C-alpha cells in the first residue's frame, strides 16, 4: 500500500452555524490522504492503474464549492462519501479540514476536523 497526499487545498466557503458565516463566508483548507495499492501502477507507469490526484482534486473542489453545511463534520463526511463513491482503488481515506475564521473567543490559528474511513473492510 502507498499514500497519496494532497495538502492544503484552499477554498472560500459559506459553511457555519451562524448567519454571518453563511453570508460572509470564510476560508478553509483541506488535506487528503488516500491509501492505495501502488505496486502495479509503479510498474506499469499508467495513470489508469492508480488514483489520479488531479481528478480527486477536481471532484473535491466541485463538491466543496457546491455544498454548504452548518458543521465542518458534515463537510468531512460528505467528502469521504464522495471519495468512496468515485474512487474504487482507494482503500482508506483521511480528510482534514481547517477553518480559520471561527466566531469564538480566544487566540488560536484554526480549528481542525479529521476523520479516517476504511472502505475495504
Coordinates of N, CA and C in Angstrom, one line a residue:
X1 N 0.8 -1.2 0.0 CA 0.0 0.0 0.0 C 0.9 1.2 0.0
X2 N 0.4 2.3 -0.6 CA 1.0 3.5 -0.7 C 0.1 4.6 -0.3
X3 N 0.6 5.8 -0.2 CA -0.2 7.0 0.2 C -0.1 8.1 -0.9
X4 N -1.3 8.6 -1.2 CA -1.3 9.8 -2.0 C -1.8 10.9 -1.1
X5 N -1.1 12.0 -0.9 CA -1.5 13.1 -0.1 C -1.6 14.4 -0.9
X6 N -2.7 15.0 -0.7 CA -3.0 16.3 -1.3 C -3.1 17.3 -0.1
X7 N -2.2 18.2 0.0 CA -2.1 19.0 1.2 C -2.6 20.5 0.9
X8 N -3.3 21.0 1.8 CA -3.6 22.4 1.9 C -4.4 23.0 0.7
X9 N -5.4 22.2 0.3 CA -6.3 22.7 -0.8 C -7.1 23.9 -0.1
X10 N -7.2 25.0 -0.7 CA -7.8 26.2 -0.1 C -9.1 26.6 -0.9
X11 N -10.1 26.9 -0.1 CA -11.4 27.3 -0.6 C -12.0 28.4 0.2
X12 N -12.8 29.2 -0.4 CA -13.6 30.1 0.3 C -15.0 29.6 0.3
X13 N -15.6 29.3 1.5 CA -16.9 28.6 1.6 C -17.8 29.4 2.5
X14 N -19.1 28.9 2.5 CA -20.1 29.5 3.3 C -20.7 28.5 4.2
X15 N -19.8 27.8 4.9 CA -20.2 26.8 5.9 C -20.2 27.5 7.3
X16 N -21.1 27.0 8.2 CA -21.1 27.5 9.5 C -22.5 27.6 10.1
X17 N -22.6 27.7 11.4 CA -23.9 27.7 12.1 C -24.5 29.1 12.1
X18 N -23.7 30.1 12.2 CA -24.2 31.5 12.3 C -24.6 32.1 11.0
X19 N -25.6 32.9 11.0 CA -26.0 33.6 9.7 C -24.8 34.4 9.0
X20 N -24.0 35.0 9.8 CA -22.8 35.7 9.3 C -21.9 34.8 8.5
X21 N -21.7 33.6 9.0 CA -20.8 32.7 8.3 C -21.4 32.3 7.0
X22 N -22.7 32.1 6.9 CA -23.3 31.7 5.7 C -23.4 32.9 4.7
X23 N -23.4 34.1 5.2 CA -23.5 35.3 4.4 C -22.1 35.8 3.9
X24 N -21.2 35.9 4.9 CA -19.9 36.4 4.6 C -18.9 35.4 4.1
X25 N -19.0 34.2 4.6 CA -18.1 33.1 4.3 C -16.8 33.2 5.0
X26 N -15.9 32.2 4.7 CA -14.6 32.2 5.3 C -13.7 31.2 4.6
X27 N -12.4 31.3 4.7 CA -11.5 30.4 4.1 C -11.4 29.1 4.9
X28 N -11.2 28.0 4.2 CA -10.9 26.7 4.8 C -9.8 26.1 4.0
X29 N -9.1 25.1 4.6 CA -8.0 24.3 4.0 C -8.3 22.9 4.2
X30 N -8.1 22.1 3.2 CA -8.4 20.6 3.3 C -7.1 19.8 2.9
X31 N -6.8 18.8 3.8 CA -5.8 17.8 3.5 C -6.5 16.5 3.2
X32 N -6.0 15.8 2.2 CA -6.5 14.5 1.9 C -5.3 13.5 1.9
X33 N -5.6 12.3 2.5 CA -4.6 11.2 2.5 C -5.3 10.0 2.0
X34 N -4.9 9.4 0.9 CA -5.5 8.3 0.3 C -4.6 7.1 0.3
X35 N -5.0 6.0 0.9 CA -4.2 4.8 0.9 C -4.6 3.9 -0.3
X36 N -3.7 3.7 -1.2 CA -4.0 3.0 -2.5 C -2.9 2.0 -2.8
X37 N -3.2 0.9 -3.5 CA -2.1 0.0 -3.9 C -1.3 0.7 -5.0
X38 N 0.0 0.8 -4.8 CA 0.9 1.5 -5.8 C 1.9 0.6 -6.5
X39 N 1.9 -0.7 -6.1 CA 2.9 -1.6 -6.7 C 2.7 -1.7 -8.2
X40 N 1.4 -2.0 -8.6 CA 1.1 -2.2 -10.0 C 1.3 -0.9 -10.8
X41 N 0.7 0.2 -10.4 CA 1.0 1.4 -11.2 C 2.4 1.9 -11.2
X42 N 3.1 1.5 -10.2 CA 4.6 1.8 -10.1 C 5.3 1.0 -11.2
X43 N 4.8 -0.1 -11.6 CA 5.5 -0.9 -12.6 C 4.9 -0.6 -14.0
X44 N 3.6 -0.3 -14.1 CA 3.0 -0.1 -15.5 C 3.2 1.4 -15.9
X45 N 3.4 2.3 -15.0 CA 3.5 3.7 -15.2 C 2.3 4.3 -16.0
X46 N 1.1 3.7 -15.7 CA -0.1 4.2 -16.3 C -1.0 4.8 -15.3
X47 N -1.5 6.0 -15.5 CA -2.4 6.7 -14.6 C -3.7 5.9 -14.4
X48 N -4.1 5.2 -15.4 CA -5.3 4.4 -15.2 C -5.2 3.3 -14.2
X49 N -4.0 2.9 -13.8 CA -3.8 1.9 -12.8 C -3.8 2.4 -11.4
X50 N -3.9 3.7 -11.2 CA -3.8 4.3 -9.9 C -5.0 5.3 -9.7
X51 N -4.9 6.2 -8.7 CA -5.9 7.2 -8.5 C -5.3 8.5 -9.0
X52 N -6.0 9.1 -9.9 CA -5.5 10.4 -10.4 C -5.7 11.5 -9.4
X53 N -4.7 12.0 -8.8 CA -4.8 13.1 -7.8 C -5.4 14.3 -8.4
X54 N -5.2 14.6 -9.7 CA -5.8 15.7 -10.4 C -7.3 15.5 -10.4
X55 N -7.8 14.3 -10.6 CA -9.3 14.1 -10.7 C -9.8 14.2 -9.2
X56 N -9.1 13.6 -8.2 CA -9.6 13.8 -6.9 C -9.7 15.3 -6.5
X57 N -8.7 16.0 -6.8 CA -8.7 17.5 -6.6 C -9.9 18.1 -7.3
X58 N -10.1 17.8 -8.5 CA -11.3 18.4 -9.2 C -12.6 18.1 -8.6
X59 N -12.8 16.8 -8.3 CA -14.1 16.3 -7.7 C -14.3 17.0 -6.3
X60 N -13.3 17.0 -5.5 CA -13.4 17.6 -4.1 C -13.7 19.1 -4.3
X61 N -13.0 19.8 -5.2 CA -13.2 21.2 -5.3 C -14.6 21.5 -5.8
X62 N -15.2 20.7 -6.7 CA -16.5 20.9 -7.2 C -17.5 20.7 -6.0
X63 N -17.3 19.6 -5.2 CA -18.1 19.3 -4.1 C -18.1 20.4 -3.1
X64 N -17.0 20.9 -2.7 CA -16.9 21.9 -1.7 C -17.5 23.2 -2.1
X65 N -17.4 23.5 -3.4 CA -18.0 24.8 -3.9 C -19.5 24.7 -4.0
X66 N -20.0 23.5 -4.2 CA -21.5 23.3 -4.4 C -22.3 22.9 -3.2
X67 N -21.6 22.7 -2.0 CA -22.3 22.3 -0.8 C -22.0 23.3 0.3
X68 N -23.0 23.5 1.2 CA -22.9 24.3 2.4 C -23.5 23.6 3.5
X69 N -22.8 23.5 4.6 CA -23.2 22.8 5.8 C -23.1 23.7 7.0
X70 N -23.8 23.4 8.1 CA -23.7 24.0 9.4 C -22.3 23.6 10.0
X71 N -22.0 22.3 9.9 CA -20.9 21.7 10.6 C -19.8 21.3 9.7
X72 N -18.5 21.5 10.1 CA -17.4 21.0 9.3 C -17.4 19.5 9.3
X73 N -17.9 18.9 10.4 CA -18.0 17.5 10.4 C -18.9 16.9 9.2
X74 N -19.9 17.6 8.9 CA -20.7 17.2 7.8 C -20.0 17.3 6.4
X75 N -19.2 18.4 6.3 CA -18.4 18.5 5.1 C -17.3 17.4 5.0
X76 N -16.7 17.0 6.1 CA -15.7 15.9 6.1 C -16.4 14.6 5.6
X77 N -17.6 14.3 6.2 CA -18.3 13.1 5.9 C -18.7 13.1 4.4
X78 N -19.2 14.3 3.9 CA -19.6 14.4 2.5 C -18.4 14.1 1.6
X79 N -17.2 14.6 1.9 CA -16.0 14.4 1.1 C -15.7 12.9 1.1
X80 N -15.7 12.3 2.3 CA -15.4 10.9 2.4 C -16.4 10.0 1.6
X81 N -17.7 10.4 1.6 CA -18.7 9.7 0.8 C -18.4 9.8 -0.7
X82 N -18.0 11.0 -1.1 CA -17.6 11.3 -2.5 C -16.4 10.4 -2.9
X83 N -15.4 10.4 -2.1 CA -14.2 9.6 -2.5 C -14.6 8.1 -2.6
X84 N -15.3 7.6 -1.6 CA -15.7 6.2 -1.6 C -16.5 5.9 -2.9
X85 N -17.4 6.8 -3.3 CA -18.3 6.6 -4.4 C -17.5 6.6 -5.8
X86 N -16.5 7.5 -5.9 CA -15.9 7.8 -7.2 C -14.6 7.1 -7.4
X87 N -13.9 6.7 -6.3 CA -12.5 6.2 -6.5 C -12.4 4.8 -5.9
X88 N -12.7 3.8 -6.6 CA -12.7 2.4 -6.1 C -11.4 1.9 -5.7
X89 N -10.3 2.5 -6.1 CA -8.9 2.0 -5.8 C -8.5 2.5 -4.4
X90 N -9.2 3.4 -3.9 CA -8.9 4.0 -2.5 C -9.4 3.0 -1.5
X91 N -8.4 2.5 -0.6 CA -8.8 1.6 0.4 C -9.1 2.3 1.8
X92 N -8.4 3.4 2.1 CA -8.5 4.1 3.3 C -8.4 5.6 2.9
X93 N -9.2 6.5 3.4 CA -9.1 7.9 3.2 C -9.1 8.7 4.5
X94 N -8.3 9.7 4.6 CA -8.4 10.6 5.8 C -8.6 12.0 5.2
X95 N -9.6 12.7 5.8 CA -9.8 14.1 5.4 C -9.7 15.0 6.6
X96 N -8.9 16.0 6.4 CA -8.8 17.0 7.5 C -9.2 18.4 6.9
X97 N -10.0 19.1 7.7 CA -10.5 20.4 7.3 C -10.1 21.4 8.4
X98 N -9.4 22.5 8.0 CA -9.1 23.6 8.9 C -10.0 24.8 8.6
X99 N -10.6 25.3 9.6 CA -11.4 26.5 9.5 C -10.7 27.6 10.3
X100 N -10.4 28.8 9.6 CA -9.6 29.8 10.2 C -10.4 30.9 10.9
X101 N -11.5 31.2 10.4 CA -12.3 32.3 11.0 C -13.5 31.7 11.7
X102 N -13.2 31.3 12.9 CA -14.3 30.7 13.8 C -14.8 31.8 14.8
X103 N -16.1 32.0 14.8 CA -16.5 33.1 15.7 C -16.6 32.6 17.2
X104 N -15.4 32.5 17.8 CA -15.4 32.2 19.2 C -14.2 33.0 19.9
X105 N -14.4 33.2 21.1 CA -13.4 34.0 21.9 C -12.1 33.2 22.0
X106 N -11.0 33.9 22.1 CA -9.7 33.2 22.3 C -8.7 33.5 21.2
X107 N -7.5 33.1 21.4 CA -6.4 33.2 20.4 C -6.0 31.9 19.9
X108 N -6.2 31.7 18.6 CA -5.9 30.4 18.0 C -5.6 30.6 16.6
X109 N -5.0 29.6 15.9 CA -4.8 29.6 14.5 C -6.0 29.2 13.7
X110 N -6.6 28.0 14.1 CA -7.7 27.4 13.4 C -8.3 26.3 14.2
X111 N -9.4 25.8 13.8 CA -10.0 24.6 14.3 C -9.8 23.6 13.2
X112 N -9.7 22.3 13.6 CA -9.5 21.2 12.6 C -10.3 20.1 12.9
X113 N -11.0 19.5 11.9 CA -11.8 18.3 12.0 C -11.1 17.3 11.1
X114 N -11.0 16.1 11.6 CA -10.4 15.0 10.9 C -11.2 13.7 11.1
X115 N -11.3 13.0 10.0 CA -11.9 11.6 10.0 C -11.2 10.7 9.0
X116 N -11.0 9.5 9.4 CA -10.5 8.4 8.6 C -11.5 7.4 8.4
X117 N -11.6 6.9 7.1 CA -12.6 5.8 6.8 C -11.9 4.7 6.0
X118 N -12.2 3.5 6.5 CA -11.7 2.3 5.8 C -12.8 1.8 4.8
X119 N -12.5 1.9 3.5 CA -13.5 1.5 2.5 C -13.5 0.0 2.2
X120 N -12.4 -0.7 2.5 CA -12.3 -2.1 2.2 C -12.3 -3.0 3.5
X121 N -13.4 -3.0 4.1 CA -13.5 -3.7 5.4 C -13.6 -5.2 5.2

